[in-house]
Amino acid sequence: MSVLIASLVMLALFGINVPVAFAVTLSTFVYFFVANDLSPVMVIQRMVGGADNVPLLAIPFFMMLGSILNYTGITQRLLKLSDLLSGHLRGGLAQTNVVLGALIGGPSGAGLADAAMICKVLVPEMVRNGYSRPFAAALTSASALLGPILPPGIGLIIYGFVSDTSIGKLFLGGMGPGVLLTILLMVAVDYVARKRGYKPTRTKMPSIKEVAIATKDAIWGLMLMVIILGGIRYGIFTPTEAGAVTVIYALIIGFAYRETKWADVKAALSESARANGSIMLILMASAGFAWILSWEGVAESVTVMLTDFTDSPAMFLLIVNLFLLVVGMFLDGNAAIIVLTPLLMPTVHAMGIDPVHFGITMIFNLSIGAITPPFGTTMFLTCNLTGVRMDEYMKEILPFYVALLATLAVTTYYPPLSLILAELVK
């Protein structure tokens, strides 16, 4: 009964738009006041304990990396490379949008950051070249989904921490679905461009020499992913240490390009501190609530209920997919990972599902919810930055949903897509 009351309070607070961290914290306090056999002092202990974990240091480092990239000139060089590689295709600037999302999605680590960056650097140019503003907004939100599933996505770090799964394996596990999604989004762009007559930005394919020159110019940005994945794969450093190394690396590159000033470093630190503070509040609040669910045996009850309903891993994954798609429409993805992972992991293990495979599937589900009405956070950000109405956005996002759901289906029911590379990490 205490858990039920706390859960209803949480849902009510979500319904009146109380920030996630405060809604979860208040509902956790409600539980401890209703449960007479537990001291409310334990709330603070559990919340502080939830943040007292070394792997979580990876989050502020990668958040800072995402902020620093805006001031180093790396993004602009990756944009030029993206345009060179995809500008000759039908719907050239739209294809560039997807490729840029893939190139910056990994290092930035967050869908909202990617959406904001692409809205700033590419959407105005798309509109000037005849693309409809709603189409540009919808494509940008779809491209931004590459950020959470490509390494070093913040959601991957949080899931790894909560589920006690190797973060290095999760980083490599996101590569397969990320590449597949990039290809299918480009196919969807080609379909729309053919119907509407969106033209290439380049008259012919780039020569090998042009590609070599553009790659040389952007090589230091491309090396970010190599450093992160290579360093983790060969045991040179942990994911947390990878975050620190890449922050220093990005700063060195920014000063070498002579595009980063000390004032920019201060601004990047301020941005990342605010963003990290928000995430850590959610982490701490959700850690307290997750402990309640564990203490009351809710996870075990959910496992019994689900295994009684079906003993098929395929059916279980279908049910979870549908559930998470709905949850992602209403709840911040990071908060959902923290609250739901402890509930679902016992069933995942009981069904014999690999936790890396499940984690990639879970994060991808919640990311799709983030670009879906009525409360998708990435959707709201993109529409606000581009001045697009939600009904216009929904008409344009449909072809990209096909690509997203197709990638989700393959990721869910073809585990090797996310496990082949993950198995390279010992």
mmCIF file with all atom_site columns, N, CA, C and O in Angstrom, residues 276-325:
data_model
loop_
_atom_site.group_PDB
_atom_site.id
_atom_site.type_symbol
_atom_site.label_atom_id
_atom_site.label_alt_id
_atom_site.label_comp_id
_atom_site.label_asym_id
_atom_site.label_entity_id
_atom_site.label_seq_id
_atom_site.pdbx_PDB_ins_code
_atom_site.Cartn_x
_atom_site.Cartn_y
_atom_site.Cartn_z
_atom_site.occupancy
_atom_site.B_iso_or_equiv
_atom_site.pdbx_formal_charge
_atom_site.auth_seq_id
_atom_site.auth_comp_id
_atom_site.auth_asym_id
_atom_site.auth_atom_id
_atom_site.pdbx_PDB_model_num
ATOM 1   N N  . ASN A 1 276 ? 24.717 18.605  -15.888 1.00 0.00 ? 276 ASN A N  1
ATOM 2   C CA . ASN A 1 276 ? 25.062 17.490  -15.004 1.00 0.00 ? 276 ASN A CA 1
ATOM 3   C C  . ASN A 1 276 ? 24.297 17.584  -13.689 1.00 0.00 ? 276 ASN A C  1
ATOM 4   O O  . ASN A 1 276 ? 23.885 16.564  -13.131 1.00 0.00 ? 276 ASN A O  1
ATOM 5   N N  . GLY A 1 277 ? 24.109 18.809  -13.199 1.00 0.00 ? 277 GLY A N  1
ATOM 6   C CA . GLY A 1 277 ? 23.340 18.971  -11.959 1.00 0.00 ? 277 GLY A CA 1
ATOM 7   C C  . GLY A 1 277 ? 21.936 18.435  -12.101 1.00 0.00 ? 277 GLY A C  1
ATOM 8   O O  . GLY A 1 277 ? 21.409 17.769  -11.203 1.00 0.00 ? 277 GLY A O  1
ATOM 9   N N  . SER A 1 278 ? 21.321 18.705  -13.246 1.00 0.00 ? 278 SER A N  1
ATOM 10  C CA . SER A 1 278 ? 19.972 18.204  -13.499 1.00 0.00 ? 278 SER A CA 1
ATOM 11  C C  . SER A 1 278 ? 19.940 16.684  -13.520 1.00 0.00 ? 278 SER A C  1
ATOM 12  O O  . SER A 1 278 ? 19.072 16.046  -12.906 1.00 0.00 ? 278 SER A O  1
ATOM 13  N N  . ILE A 1 279 ? 20.899 16.076  -14.223 1.00 0.00 ? 279 ILE A N  1
ATOM 14  C CA . ILE A 1 279 ? 20.931 14.616  -14.318 1.00 0.00 ? 279 ILE A CA 1
ATOM 15  C C  . ILE A 1 279 ? 21.206 13.979  -12.964 1.00 0.00 ? 279 ILE A C  1
ATOM 16  O O  . ILE A 1 279 ? 20.585 12.978  -12.585 1.00 0.00 ? 279 ILE A O  1
ATOM 17  N N  . MET A 1 280 ? 22.130 14.559  -12.184 1.00 0.00 ? 280 MET A N  1
ATOM 18  C CA . MET A 1 280 ? 22.471 13.972  -10.895 1.00 0.00 ? 280 MET A CA 1
ATOM 19  C C  . MET A 1 280 ? 21.318 14.074  -9.905  1.00 0.00 ? 280 MET A C  1
ATOM 20  O O  . MET A 1 280 ? 21.118 13.177  -9.074  1.00 0.00 ? 280 MET A O  1
ATOM 21  N N  . LEU A 1 281 ? 20.524 15.143  -9.982  1.00 0.00 ? 281 LEU A N  1
ATOM 22  C CA . LEU A 1 281 ? 19.335 15.238  -9.133  1.00 0.00 ? 281 LEU A CA 1
ATOM 23  C C  . LEU A 1 281 ? 18.364 14.103  -9.450  1.00 0.00 ? 281 LEU A C  1
ATOM 24  O O  . LEU A 1 281 ? 17.803 13.474  -8.551  1.00 0.00 ? 281 LEU A O  1
ATOM 25  N N  . ILE A 1 282 ? 18.180 13.847  -10.752 1.00 0.00 ? 282 ILE A N  1
ATOM 26  C CA . ILE A 1 282 ? 17.292 12.757  -11.162 1.00 0.00 ? 282 ILE A CA 1
ATOM 27  C C  . ILE A 1 282 ? 17.857 11.415  -10.702 1.00 0.00 ? 282 ILE A C  1
ATOM 28  O O  . ILE A 1 282 ? 17.131 10.551  -10.198 1.00 0.00 ? 282 ILE A O  1
ATOM 29  N N  . LEU A 1 283 ? 19.176 11.244  -10.858 1.00 0.00 ? 283 LEU A N  1
ATOM 30  C CA . LEU A 1 283 ? 19.827 9.995   -10.435 1.00 0.00 ? 283 LEU A CA 1
ATOM 31  C C  . LEU A 1 283 ? 19.644 9.753   -8.939  1.00 0.00 ? 283 LEU A C  1
ATOM 32  O O  . LEU A 1 283 ? 19.285 8.650   -8.507  1.00 0.00 ? 283 LEU A O  1
ATOM 33  N N  . MET A 1 284 ? 19.881 10.782  -8.141  1.00 0.00 ? 284 MET A N  1
ATOM 34  C CA . MET A 1 284 ? 19.776 10.631  -6.696  1.00 0.00 ? 284 MET A CA 1
ATOM 35  C C  . MET A 1 284 ? 18.343 10.344  -6.271  1.00 0.00 ? 284 MET A C  1
ATOM 36  O O  . MET A 1 284 ? 18.091 9.456   -5.441  1.00 0.00 ? 284 MET A O  1
ATOM 37  N N  . ALA A 1 285 ? 17.389 11.079  -6.847  1.00 0.00 ? 285 ALA A N  1
ATOM 38  C CA . ALA A 1 285 ? 15.989 10.863  -6.499  1.00 0.00 ? 285 ALA A CA 1
ATOM 39  C C  . ALA A 1 285 ? 15.531 9.470   -6.905  1.00 0.00 ? 285 ALA A C  1
ATOM 40  O O  . ALA A 1 285 ? 14.857 8.766   -6.145  1.00 0.00 ? 285 ALA A O  1
ATOM 41  N N  . SER A 1 286 ? 15.902 9.068   -8.115  1.00 0.00 ? 286 SER A N  1
ATOM 42  C CA . SER A 1 286 ? 15.473 7.768   -8.618  1.00 0.00 ? 286 SER A CA 1
ATOM 43  C C  . SER A 1 286 ? 16.140 6.625   -7.863  1.00 0.00 ? 286 SER A C  1
ATOM 44  O O  . SER A 1 286 ? 15.557 5.545   -7.717  1.00 0.00 ? 286 SER A O  1
ATOM 45  N N  . ALA A 1 287 ? 17.363 6.844   -7.375  1.00 0.00 ? 287 ALA A N  1
ATOM 46  C CA . ALA A 1 287 ? 18.042 5.810   -6.586  1.00 0.00 ? 287 ALA A CA 1
ATOM 47  C C  . ALA A 1 287 ? 17.265 5.515   -5.309  1.00 0.00 ? 287 ALA A C  1
ATOM 48  O O  . ALA A 1 287 ? 17.135 4.359   -4.895  1.00 0.00 ? 287 ALA A O  1
ATOM 49  N N  . GLY A 1 288 ? 16.748 6.571   -4.686  1.00 0.00 ? 288 GLY A N  1
ATOM 50  C CA . GLY A 1 288 ? 15.931 6.374   -3.489  1.00 0.00 ? 288 GLY A CA 1
ATOM 51  C C  . GLY A 1 288 ? 14.661 5.593   -3.786  1.00 0.00 ? 288 GLY A C  1
ATOM 52  O O  . GLY A 1 288 ? 14.297 4.669   -3.048  1.00 0.00 ? 288 GLY A O  1
ATOM 53  N N  . PHE A 1 289 ? 13.994 5.933   -4.878  1.00 0.00 ? 289 PHE A N  1
ATOM 54  C CA . PHE A 1 289 ? 12.753 5.233   -5.230  1.00 0.00 ? 289 PHE A CA 1
ATOM 55  C C  . PHE A 1 289 ? 13.043 3.804   -5.661  1.00 0.00 ? 289 PHE A C  1
ATOM 56  O O  . PHE A 1 289 ? 12.278 2.879   -5.345  1.00 0.00 ? 289 PHE A O  1
ATOM 57  N N  . ALA A 1 290 ? 14.149 3.598   -6.384  1.00 0.00 ? 290 ALA A N  1
ATOM 58  C CA . ALA A 1 290 ? 14.510 2.242   -6.803  1.00 0.00 ? 290 ALA A CA 1
ATOM 59  C C  . ALA A 1 290 ? 14.781 1.360   -5.588  1.00 0.00 ? 290 ALA A C  1
ATOM 60  O O  . ALA A 1 290 ? 14.456 0.161   -5.593  1.00 0.00 ? 290 ALA A O  1
ATOM 61  N N  . TRP A 1 291 ? 15.371 1.939   -4.525  1.00 0.00 ? 291 TRP A N  1
ATOM 62  C CA . TRP A 1 291 ? 15.604 1.161   -3.312  1.00 0.00 ? 291 TRP A CA 1
ATOM 63  C C  . TRP A 1 291 ? 14.286 0.726   -2.684  1.00 0.00 ? 291 TRP A C  1
ATOM 64  O O  . TRP A 1 291 ? 14.157 -0.397  -2.179  1.00 0.00 ? 291 TRP A O  1
ATOM 65  N N  . ILE A 1 292 ? 13.289 1.608   -2.722  1.00 0.00 ? 292 ILE A N  1
ATOM 66  C CA . ILE A 1 292 ? 11.965 1.261   -2.199  1.00 0.00 ? 292 ILE A CA 1
ATOM 67  C C  . ILE A 1 292 ? 11.404 0.047   -2.926  1.00 0.00 ? 292 ILE A C  1
ATOM 68  O O  . ILE A 1 292 ? 10.884 -0.898  -2.320  1.00 0.00 ? 292 ILE A O  1
ATOM 69  N N  . LEU A 1 293 ? 11.496 0.072   -4.254  1.00 0.00 ? 293 LEU A N  1
ATOM 70  C CA . LEU A 1 293 ? 10.964 -1.043  -5.048  1.00 0.00 ? 293 LEU A CA 1
ATOM 71  C C  . LEU A 1 293 ? 11.677 -2.346  -4.709  1.00 0.00 ? 293 LEU A C  1
ATOM 72  O O  . LEU A 1 293 ? 11.059 -3.416  -4.660  1.00 0.00 ? 293 LEU A O  1
ATOM 73  N N  . SER A 1 294 ? 12.982 -2.243  -4.471  1.00 0.00 ? 294 SER A N  1
ATOM 74  C CA . SER A 1 294 ? 13.748 -3.437  -4.104  1.00 0.00 ? 294 SER A CA 1
ATOM 75  C C  . SER A 1 294 ? 13.372 -3.909  -2.702  1.00 0.00 ? 294 SER A C  1
ATOM 76  O O  . SER A 1 294 ? 13.176 -5.107  -2.459  1.00 0.00 ? 294 SER A O  1
ATOM 77  N N  . TRP A 1 295 ? 13.272 -2.977  -1.748  1.00 0.00 ? 295 TRP A N  1
ATOM 78  C CA . TRP A 1 295 ? 12.942 -3.302  -0.357  1.00 0.00 ? 295 TRP A CA 1
ATOM 79  C C  . TRP A 1 295 ? 11.582 -3.981  -0.247  1.00 0.00 ? 295 TRP A C  1
ATOM 80  O O  . TRP A 1 295 ? 11.402 -4.923  0.528   1.00 0.00 ? 295 TRP A O  1
ATOM 81  N N  . GLU A 1 296 ? 10.628 -3.513  -1.035  1.00 0.00 ? 296 GLU A N  1
ATOM 82  C CA . GLU A 1 296 ? 9.268  -4.050  -0.969  1.00 0.00 ? 296 GLU A CA 1
ATOM 83  C C  . GLU A 1 296 ? 9.088  -5.310  -1.823  1.00 0.00 ? 296 GLU A C  1
ATOM 84  O O  . GLU A 1 296 ? 8.003  -5.892  -1.852  1.00 0.00 ? 296 GLU A O  1
ATOM 85  N N  . GLY A 1 297 ? 10.138 -5.705  -2.542  1.00 0.00 ? 297 GLY A N  1
ATOM 86  C CA . GLY A 1 297 ? 10.038 -6.912  -3.355  1.00 0.00 ? 297 GLY A CA 1
ATOM 87  C C  . GLY A 1 297 ? 9.197  -6.743  -4.610  1.00 0.00 ? 297 GLY A C  1
ATOM 88  O O  . GLY A 1 297 ? 8.688  -7.717  -5.165  1.00 0.00 ? 297 GLY A O  1
ATOM 89  N N  . VAL A 1 298 ? 9.051  -5.473  -5.063  1.00 0.00 ? 298 VAL A N  1
ATOM 90  C CA . VAL A 1 298 ? 8.224  -5.227  -6.245  1.00 0.00 ? 298 VAL A CA 1
ATOM 91  C C  . VAL A 1 298 ? 8.837  -5.874  -7.480  1.00 0.00 ? 298 VAL A C  1
ATOM 92  O O  . VAL A 1 298 ? 8.132  -6.429  -8.328  1.00 0.00 ? 298 VAL A O  1
ATOM 93  N N  . ALA A 1 299 ? 10.180 -5.820  -7.601  1.00 0.00 ? 299 ALA A N  1
ATOM 94  C CA . ALA A 1 299 ? 10.848 -6.404  -8.772  1.00 0.00 ? 299 ALA A CA 1
ATOM 95  C C  . ALA A 1 299 ? 10.562 -7.898  -8.865  1.00 0.00 ? 299 ALA A C  1
ATOM 96  O O  . ALA A 1 299 ? 10.284 -8.423  -9.949  1.00 0.00 ? 299 ALA A O  1
ATOM 97  N N  . GLU A 1 300 ? 10.642 -8.570  -7.727  1.00 0.00 ? 300 GLU A N  1
ATOM 98  C CA . GLU A 1 300 ? 10.362 -10.007 -7.740  1.00 0.00 ? 300 GLU A CA 1
ATOM 99  C C  . GLU A 1 300 ? 8.912  -10.290 -8.116  1.00 0.00 ? 300 GLU A C  1
ATOM 100 O O  . GLU A 1 300 ? 8.621  -11.244 -8.840  1.00 0.00 ? 300 GLU A O  1
ATOM 101 N N  . SER A 1 301 ? 8.001  -9.442  -7.639  1.00 0.00 ? 301 SER A N  1
ATOM 102 C CA . SER A 1 301 ? 6.582  -9.620  -7.975  1.00 0.00 ? 301 SER A CA 1
ATOM 103 C C  . SER A 1 301 ? 6.332  -9.429  -9.465  1.00 0.00 ? 301 SER A C  1
ATOM 104 O O  . SER A 1 301 ? 5.566  -10.166 -10.089 1.00 0.00 ? 301 SER A O  1
ATOM 105 N N  . VAL A 1 302 ? 7.001  -8.424  -10.036 1.00 0.00 ? 302 VAL A N  1
ATOM 106 C CA . VAL A 1 302 ? 6.863  -8.186  -11.472 1.00 0.00 ? 302 VAL A CA 1
ATOM 107 C C  . VAL A 1 302 ? 7.411  -9.378  -12.258 1.00 0.00 ? 302 VAL A C  1
ATOM 108 O O  . VAL A 1 302 ? 6.822  -9.810  -13.256 1.00 0.00 ? 302 VAL A O  1
ATOM 109 N N  . THR A 1 303 ? 8.530  -9.935  -11.803 1.00 0.00 ? 303 THR A N  1
ATOM 110 C CA . THR A 1 303 ? 9.114  -11.101 -12.470 1.00 0.00 ? 303 THR A CA 1
ATOM 111 C C  . THR A 1 303 ? 8.147  -12.276 -12.468 1.00 0.00 ? 303 THR A C  1
ATOM 112 O O  . THR A 1 303 ? 7.930  -12.937 -13.492 1.00 0.00 ? 303 THR A O  1
ATOM 113 N N  . VAL A 1 304 ? 7.554  -12.542 -11.299 1.00 0.00 ? 304 VAL A N  1
ATOM 114 C CA . VAL A 1 304 ? 6.594  -13.647 -11.187 1.00 0.00 ? 304 VAL A CA 1
ATOM 115 C C  . VAL A 1 304 ? 5.401  -13.414 -12.110 1.00 0.00 ? 304 VAL A C  1
ATOM 116 O O  . VAL A 1 304 ? 4.944  -14.325 -12.819 1.00 0.00 ? 304 VAL A O  1
ATOM 117 N N  . MET A 1 305 ? 4.905  -12.165 -12.120 1.00 0.00 ? 305 MET A N  1
ATOM 118 C CA . MET A 1 305 ? 3.747  -11.857 -12.948 1.00 0.00 ? 305 MET A CA 1
ATOM 119 C C  . MET A 1 305 ? 4.043  -12.053 -14.430 1.00 0.00 ? 305 MET A C  1
ATOM 120 O O  . MET A 1 305 ? 3.264  -12.660 -15.174 1.00 0.00 ? 305 MET A O  1
ATOM 121 N N  . LEU A 1 306 ? 5.200  -11.554 -14.868 1.00 0.00 ? 306 LEU A N  1
ATOM 122 C CA . LEU A 1 306 ? 5.545  -11.643 -16.283 1.00 0.00 ? 306 LEU A CA 1
ATOM 123 C C  . LEU A 1 306 ? 5.858  -13.074 -16.705 1.00 0.00 ? 306 LEU A C  1
ATOM 124 O O  . LEU A 1 306 ? 5.463  -13.511 -17.793 1.00 0.00 ? 306 LEU A O  1
ATOM 125 N N  . THR A 1 307 ? 6.582  -13.817 -15.859 1.00 0.00 ? 307 THR A N  1
ATOM 126 C CA . THR A 1 307 ? 6.908  -15.195 -16.218 1.00 0.00 ? 307 THR A CA 1
ATOM 127 C C  . THR A 1 307 ? 5.678  -16.090 -16.173 1.00 0.00 ? 307 THR A C  1
ATOM 128 O O  . THR A 1 307 ? 5.603  -17.089 -16.895 1.00 0.00 ? 307 THR A O  1
ATOM 129 N N  . ASP A 1 308 ? 4.683  -15.746 -15.316 1.00 0.00 ? 308 ASP A N  1
ATOM 130 C CA . ASP A 1 308 ? 3.419  -16.486 -15.324 1.00 0.00 ? 308 ASP A CA 1
ATOM 131 C C  . ASP A 1 308 ? 2.628  -16.189 -16.594 1.00 0.00 ? 308 ASP A C  1
ATOM 132 O O  . ASP A 1 308 ? 1.924  -17.054 -17.117 1.00 0.00 ? 308 ASP A O  1
ATOM 133 N N  . PHE A 1 309 ? 2.754  -14.934 -17.065 1.00 0.00 ? 309 PHE A N  1
ATOM 134 C CA . PHE A 1 309 ? 2.013  -14.531 -18.279 1.00 0.00 ? 309 PHE A CA 1
ATOM 135 C C  . PHE A 1 309 ? 2.614  -15.165 -19.522 1.00 0.00 ? 309 PHE A C  1
ATOM 136 O O  . PHE A 1 309 ? 1.904  -15.622 -20.413 1.00 0.00 ? 309 PHE A O  1
ATOM 137 N N  . THR A 1 310 ? 3.940  -15.186 -19.603 1.00 0.00 ? 310 THR A N  1
ATOM 138 C CA . THR A 1 310 ? 4.610  -15.784 -20.765 1.00 0.00 ? 310 THR A CA 1
ATOM 139 C C  . THR A 1 310 ? 6.006  -16.258 -20.378 1.00 0.00 ? 310 THR A C  1
ATOM 140 O O  . THR A 1 310 ? 6.676  -15.618 -19.562 1.00 0.00 ? 310 THR A O  1
ATOM 141 N N  . ASP A 1 311 ? 6.407  -17.380 -20.923 1.00 0.00 ? 311 ASP A N  1
ATOM 142 C CA . ASP A 1 311 ? 7.782  -17.839 -20.721 1.00 0.00 ? 311 ASP A CA 1
ATOM 143 C C  . ASP A 1 311 ? 8.607  -17.672 -21.993 1.00 0.00 ? 311 ASP A C  1
ATOM 144 O O  . ASP A 1 311 ? 9.709  -18.198 -22.117 1.00 0.00 ? 311 ASP A O  1
ATOM 145 N N  . SER A 1 312 ? 8.070  -16.897 -22.941 1.00 0.00 ? 312 SER A N  1
ATOM 146 C CA . SER A 1 312 ? 8.748  -16.653 -24.209 1.00 0.00 ? 312 SER A CA 1
ATOM 147 C C  . SER A 1 312 ? 9.530  -15.344 -24.161 1.00 0.00 ? 312 SER A C  1
ATOM 148 O O  . SER A 1 312 ? 8.927  -14.271 -23.962 1.00 0.00 ? 312 SER A O  1
ATOM 149 N N  . PRO A 1 313 ? 10.845 -15.378 -24.348 1.00 0.00 ? 313 PRO A N  1
ATOM 150 C CA . PRO A 1 313 ? 11.615 -14.122 -24.390 1.00 0.00 ? 313 PRO A CA 1
ATOM 151 C C  . PRO A 1 313 ? 11.125 -13.175 -25.482 1.00 0.00 ? 313 PRO A C  1
ATOM 152 O O  . PRO A 1 313 ? 11.105 -11.963 -25.276 1.00 0.00 ? 313 PRO A O  1
ATOM 153 N N  . ALA A 1 314 ? 10.706 -13.720 -26.630 1.00 0.00 ? 314 ALA A N  1
ATOM 154 C CA . ALA A 1 314 ? 10.236 -12.878 -27.734 1.00 0.00 ? 314 ALA A CA 1
ATOM 155 C C  . ALA A 1 314 ? 8.978  -12.121 -27.332 1.00 0.00 ? 314 ALA A C  1
ATOM 156 O O  . ALA A 1 314 ? 8.847  -10.912 -27.607 1.00 0.00 ? 314 ALA A O  1
ATOM 157 N N  . MET A 1 315 ? 8.036  -12.803 -26.677 1.00 0.00 ? 315 MET A N  1
ATOM 158 C CA . MET A 1 315 ? 6.807  -12.141 -26.239 1.00 0.00 ? 315 MET A CA 1
ATOM 159 C C  . MET A 1 315 ? 7.104  -11.119 -25.141 1.00 0.00 ? 315 MET A C  1
ATOM 160 O O  . MET A 1 315 ? 6.526  -10.026 -25.121 1.00 0.00 ? 315 MET A O  1
ATOM 161 N N  . PHE A 1 316 ? 8.018  -11.481 -24.223 1.00 0.00 ? 316 PHE A N  1
ATOM 162 C CA . PHE A 1 316 ? 8.400  -10.541 -23.167 1.00 0.00 ? 316 PHE A CA 1
ATOM 163 C C  . PHE A 1 316 ? 8.986  -9.263  -23.763 1.00 0.00 ? 316 PHE A C  1
ATOM 164 O O  . PHE A 1 316 ? 8.638  -8.148  -23.352 1.00 0.00 ? 316 PHE A O  1
ATOM 165 N N  . LEU A 1 317 ? 9.873  -9.404  -24.754 1.00 0.00 ? 317 LEU A N  1
ATOM 166 C CA . LEU A 1 317 ? 10.476 -8.229  -25.385 1.00 0.00 ? 317 LEU A CA 1
ATOM 167 C C  . LEU A 1 317 ? 9.435  -7.390  -26.109 1.00 0.00 ? 317 LEU A C  1
ATOM 168 O O  . LEU A 1 317 ? 9.518  -6.155  -26.118 1.00 0.00 ? 317 LEU A O  1
ATOM 169 N N  . LEU A 1 318 ? 8.446  -8.030  -26.725 1.00 0.00 ? 318 LEU A N  1
ATOM 170 C CA . LEU A 1 318 ? 7.376  -7.286  -27.392 1.00 0.00 ? 318 LEU A CA 1
ATOM 171 C C  . LEU A 1 318 ? 6.581  -6.467  -26.379 1.00 0.00 ? 318 LEU A C  1
ATOM 172 O O  . LEU A 1 318 ? 6.301  -5.276  -26.607 1.00 0.00 ? 318 LEU A O  1
ATOM 173 N N  . ILE A 1 319 ? 6.237  -7.089  -25.246 1.00 0.00 ? 319 ILE A N  1
ATOM 174 C CA . ILE A 1 319 ? 5.479  -6.384  -24.208 1.00 0.00 ? 319 ILE A CA 1
ATOM 175 C C  . ILE A 1 319 ? 6.289  -5.206  -23.675 1.00 0.00 ? 319 ILE A C  1
ATOM 176 O O  . ILE A 1 319 ? 5.775  -4.087  -23.521 1.00 0.00 ? 319 ILE A O  1
ATOM 177 N N  . VAL A 1 320 ? 7.571  -5.444  -23.407 1.00 0.00 ? 320 VAL A N  1
ATOM 178 C CA . VAL A 1 320 ? 8.426  -4.378  -22.878 1.00 0.00 ? 320 VAL A CA 1
ATOM 179 C C  . VAL A 1 320 ? 8.586  -3.253  -23.901 1.00 0.00 ? 320 VAL A C  1
ATOM 180 O O  . VAL A 1 320 ? 8.571  -2.070  -23.549 1.00 0.00 ? 320 VAL A O  1
ATOM 181 N N  . ASN A 1 321 ? 8.732  -3.608  -25.174 1.00 0.00 ? 321 ASN A N  1
ATOM 182 C CA . ASN A 1 321 ? 8.848  -2.583  -26.217 1.00 0.00 ? 321 ASN A CA 1
ATOM 183 C C  . ASN A 1 321 ? 7.636  -1.660  -26.220 1.00 0.00 ? 321 ASN A C  1
ATOM 184 O O  . ASN A 1 321 ? 7.766  -0.430  -26.239 1.00 0.00 ? 321 ASN A O  1
ATOM 185 N N  . LEU A 1 322 ? 6.454  -2.244  -26.227 1.00 0.00 ? 322 LEU A N  1
ATOM 186 C CA . LEU A 1 322 ? 5.223  -1.440  -26.253 1.00 0.00 ? 322 LEU A CA 1
ATOM 187 C C  . LEU A 1 322 ? 5.117  -0.574  -25.004 1.00 0.00 ? 322 LEU A C  1
ATOM 188 O O  . LEU A 1 322 ? 4.749  0.609   -25.070 1.00 0.00 ? 322 LEU A O  1
ATOM 189 N N  . PHE A 1 323 ? 5.474  -1.153  -23.870 1.00 0.00 ? 323 PHE A N  1
ATOM 190 C CA . PHE A 1 323 ? 5.413  -0.411  -22.602 1.00 0.00 ? 323 PHE A CA 1
ATOM 191 C C  . PHE A 1 323 ? 6.394  0.763   -22.594 1.00 0.00 ? 323 PHE A C  1
ATOM 192 O O  . PHE A 1 323 ? 6.033  1.894   -22.246 1.00 0.00 ? 323 PHE A O  1
ATOM 193 N N  . LEU A 1 324 ? 7.625  0.509   -23.015 1.00 0.00 ? 324 LEU A N  1
ATOM 194 C CA . LEU A 1 324 ? 8.646  1.557   -22.973 1.00 0.00 ? 324 LEU A CA 1
ATOM 195 C C  . LEU A 1 324 ? 8.383  2.664   -23.986 1.00 0.00 ? 324 LEU A C  1
ATOM 196 O O  . LEU A 1 324 ? 8.704  3.826   -23.742 1.00 0.00 ? 324 LEU A O  1
ATOM 197 N N  . LEU A 1 325 ? 7.812  2.313   -25.140 1.00 0.00 ? 325 LEU A N  1
ATOM 198 C CA . LEU A 1 325 ? 7.468  3.342   -26.118 1.00 0.00 ? 325 LEU A CA 1
ATOM 199 C C  . LEU A 1 325 ? 6.478  4.341   -25.523 1.00 0.00 ? 325 LEU A C  1
ATOM 200 O O  . LEU A 1 325 ? 6.577  5.548   -25.757 1.00 0.00 ? 325 LEU A O  1
#
